[in-house]
C-alpha cells in the first residue's frame, strides 16, 4: 500500500474511532483526552482528527481551542478535506466565519467535493465562491 493510500485510510478510520470513544465518555473527559492525544501523538492523521474534533467541542478550554486553531489553520487543506468527507457543512461555515477559507483554495475545495460526490459541501462551496468573487472565468448570460 502506498504511503498516500495508507494516510487516506488512517484519515478515514481515526475520526470514526474518536466518535466511538466519545460515546462512552463524559464531554469534559473527552476534551481532556483529545487534547492529550493531540499534543502527544506523532501521527498526522490522529493529530488532525483530534484537532478537528476538539476545536468544535464546546467543552474544550480556550487555550486548547487556540492550539487546535493554530494547527488547523496551518493544515487547512487536509482539515477541509476531512470535513468534506464527513459532510460537516456547519463546521465549514464556522471556519469560513473565522476567515480561514480564502479564495485561492475555493476551486480546489470545489473539485474535491465534486470528486468525492459530496453534494452538500459542493453546493455550499459554489455559493461561497459566488459570494466572494463570483465566476469571472464563466459567462452565464442567455
Tab-separated table of C-alpha atoms in Angstrom:
chain	number	residue	atom	x	y	z
A	1	UNK	CA	0.000	0.000	0.000
A	2	UNK	CA	1.397	3.397	-0.963
A	3	UNK	CA	2.011	5.984	1.738
A	4	UNK	CA	-0.714	8.251	0.332
A	5	UNK	CA	-3.286	5.426	0.395
A	6	UNK	CA	-2.296	4.470	3.946
A	7	UNK	CA	-2.595	8.102	5.065
A	8	UNK	CA	-6.051	8.368	3.466
A	9	UNK	CA	-7.160	5.136	5.170
A	10	UNK	CA	-5.926	6.471	8.516
A	11	UNK	CA	-7.710	9.783	7.939
A	12	UNK	CA	-10.961	7.893	7.383
A	13	UNK	CA	-10.566	5.497	10.333
A	14	UNK	CA	-9.379	7.834	13.090
A	15	UNK	CA	-12.432	10.166	13.228
A	16	UNK	CA	-14.734	7.149	13.473
A	17	UNK	CA	-12.672	5.745	16.345
A	18	UNK	CA	-12.744	9.105	18.145
A	19	UNK	CA	-16.540	9.349	17.723
A	20	UNK	CA	-16.941	5.820	19.087
A	21	UNK	CA	-14.796	6.676	22.121
A	22	UNK	CA	-16.789	9.859	22.715
A	23	UNK	CA	-19.983	7.868	23.172
A	24	UNK	CA	-18.544	6.174	26.252
A	25	UNK	CA	-17.052	9.303	27.873
A	26	UNK	CA	-18.330	12.430	29.543
A	27	UNK	CA	-17.795	15.552	27.381
A	28	UNK	CA	-15.227	17.077	29.773
A	29	UNK	CA	-13.321	13.805	29.887
A	30	UNK	CA	-13.402	13.618	26.099
A	31	UNK	CA	-11.990	17.156	25.817
A	32	UNK	CA	-9.086	16.281	28.116
A	33	UNK	CA	-8.381	13.027	26.278
A	34	UNK	CA	-8.493	14.687	22.865
A	35	UNK	CA	-6.046	17.386	23.884
A	36	UNK	CA	-3.696	14.816	25.395
A	37	UNK	CA	-3.861	12.782	22.190
A	38	UNK	CA	-3.368	15.931	20.084
A	39	UNK	CA	-0.252	17.007	21.990
A	40	UNK	CA	1.408	13.601	22.300
A	41	UNK	CA	0.833	11.821	19.004
A	42	UNK	CA	3.313	11.941	16.138
A	43	UNK	CA	0.813	10.518	13.635
A	44	UNK	CA	-0.615	13.271	11.450
A	45	UNK	CA	-3.995	11.581	10.780
A	46	UNK	CA	-4.571	11.168	14.525
A	47	UNK	CA	-3.463	14.721	15.249
A	48	UNK	CA	-5.693	16.137	12.509
A	49	UNK	CA	-8.729	14.157	13.675
A	50	UNK	CA	-8.164	15.138	17.318
A	51	UNK	CA	-7.757	18.809	16.376
A	52	UNK	CA	-10.909	18.813	14.254
A	53	UNK	CA	-12.968	17.132	16.940
A	54	UNK	CA	-11.514	19.195	19.789
A	55	UNK	CA	-11.782	22.547	18.014
A	56	UNK	CA	-15.545	22.194	17.631
A	57	UNK	CA	-16.109	20.645	21.071
A	58	UNK	CA	-17.871	23.166	23.372
A	59	UNK	CA	-16.195	21.687	26.461
A	60	UNK	CA	-12.656	22.429	25.209
A	61	UNK	CA	-10.712	25.078	27.131
A	62	UNK	CA	-9.798	28.339	25.396
A	63	UNK	CA	-6.072	27.536	25.336
A	64	UNK	CA	-6.832	24.127	23.830
A	65	UNK	CA	-9.047	25.692	21.153
A	66	UNK	CA	-6.282	28.167	20.392
A	67	UNK	CA	-3.748	25.341	19.945
A	68	UNK	CA	-6.190	23.418	17.758
A	69	UNK	CA	-6.870	26.569	15.749
A	70	UNK	CA	-3.196	27.290	15.096
A	71	UNK	CA	-2.685	23.725	13.927
A	72	UNK	CA	-5.829	23.606	11.768
A	73	UNK	CA	-5.102	26.948	10.149
A	74	UNK	CA	-1.675	25.668	9.112
A	75	UNK	CA	-3.232	22.443	7.763
A	76	UNK	CA	-6.390	23.966	6.286
A	77	UNK	CA	-6.483	21.859	3.111
A	78	UNK	CA	-6.439	18.444	4.847
A	79	UNK	CA	-8.786	19.787	7.525
A	80	UNK	CA	-11.315	20.977	4.946
A	81	UNK	CA	-10.978	17.714	3.033
A	82	UNK	CA	-11.785	15.781	6.218
A	83	UNK	CA	-14.833	17.997	6.812
A	84	UNK	CA	-15.943	17.439	3.216
A	85	UNK	CA	-15.615	13.679	3.768
A	86	UNK	CA	-17.823	13.957	6.843
A	87	UNK	CA	-20.404	16.239	5.198
A	88	UNK	CA	-19.803	18.765	8.001
A	89	UNK	CA	-21.068	21.898	6.262
A	90	UNK	CA	-21.787	23.610	9.600
A	91	UNK	CA	-18.136	23.254	10.590
A	92	UNK	CA	-17.050	24.528	7.178
A	93	UNK	CA	-19.270	27.569	7.777
A	94	UNK	CA	-17.565	28.169	11.106
A	95	UNK	CA	-14.108	28.014	9.505
A	96	UNK	CA	-15.312	30.477	6.873
A	97	UNK	CA	-16.610	32.832	9.576
A	98	UNK	CA	-13.085	32.827	11.043
A	99	UNK	CA	-11.714	33.885	7.652
A	100	UNK	CA	-9.714	30.706	7.102
A	101	UNK	CA	-11.167	29.761	3.709
A	102	UNK	CA	-9.575	32.082	1.210
A	103	UNK	CA	-10.488	32.444	-2.425
A	104	UNK	CA	-7.355	30.806	-3.807
A	105	UNK	CA	-8.297	27.429	-2.297
A	106	UNK	CA	-12.004	27.504	-3.166
A	107	UNK	CA	-11.549	25.962	-6.609
A	108	UNK	CA	-9.595	23.032	-5.171
A	109	UNK	CA	-12.215	22.544	-2.435
A	110	UNK	CA	-14.955	22.564	-5.089
A	111	UNK	CA	-13.013	19.990	-7.098
A	112	UNK	CA	-12.528	17.759	-4.030
A	113	UNK	CA	-16.230	17.912	-3.105
A	114	UNK	CA	-17.196	17.109	-6.692
A	115	UNK	CA	-14.766	14.166	-6.929
A	116	UNK	CA	-15.980	12.725	-3.633
A	117	UNK	CA	-19.610	13.309	-4.655
A	118	UNK	CA	-20.357	15.313	-1.508
A	119	UNK	CA	-23.200	17.422	-2.843
A	120	UNK	CA	-23.946	19.431	0.300
A	121	UNK	CA	-20.346	20.615	0.542
A	122	UNK	CA	-20.169	21.191	-3.212
A	123	UNK	CA	-23.259	23.415	-3.222
A	124	UNK	CA	-22.011	25.303	-0.170
A	125	UNK	CA	-18.596	25.945	-1.759
A	126	UNK	CA	-20.221	27.079	-5.015
A	127	UNK	CA	-22.378	29.584	-3.103
A	128	UNK	CA	-19.322	30.749	-1.170
A	129	UNK	CA	-17.367	31.268	-4.377
A	130	UNK	CA	-20.253	33.243	-5.866
A	131	UNK	CA	-20.415	35.445	-2.742
A	132	UNK	CA	-16.664	36.024	-2.506
A	133	UNK	CA	-15.550	36.616	-6.049
A	134	UNK	CA	-18.104	35.238	-8.449
A	135	UNK	CA	-17.348	33.205	-11.524
A	136	UNK	CA	-15.162	35.588	-13.502
A	137	UNK	CA	-13.990	32.932	-15.938
A	138	UNK	CA	-17.536	31.929	-16.938
A	139	UNK	CA	-20.307	33.746	-18.774
A	140	UNK	CA	-23.774	32.566	-17.789
A	141	UNK	CA	-25.724	35.156	-19.760
A	142	UNK	CA	-28.530	33.983	-22.040
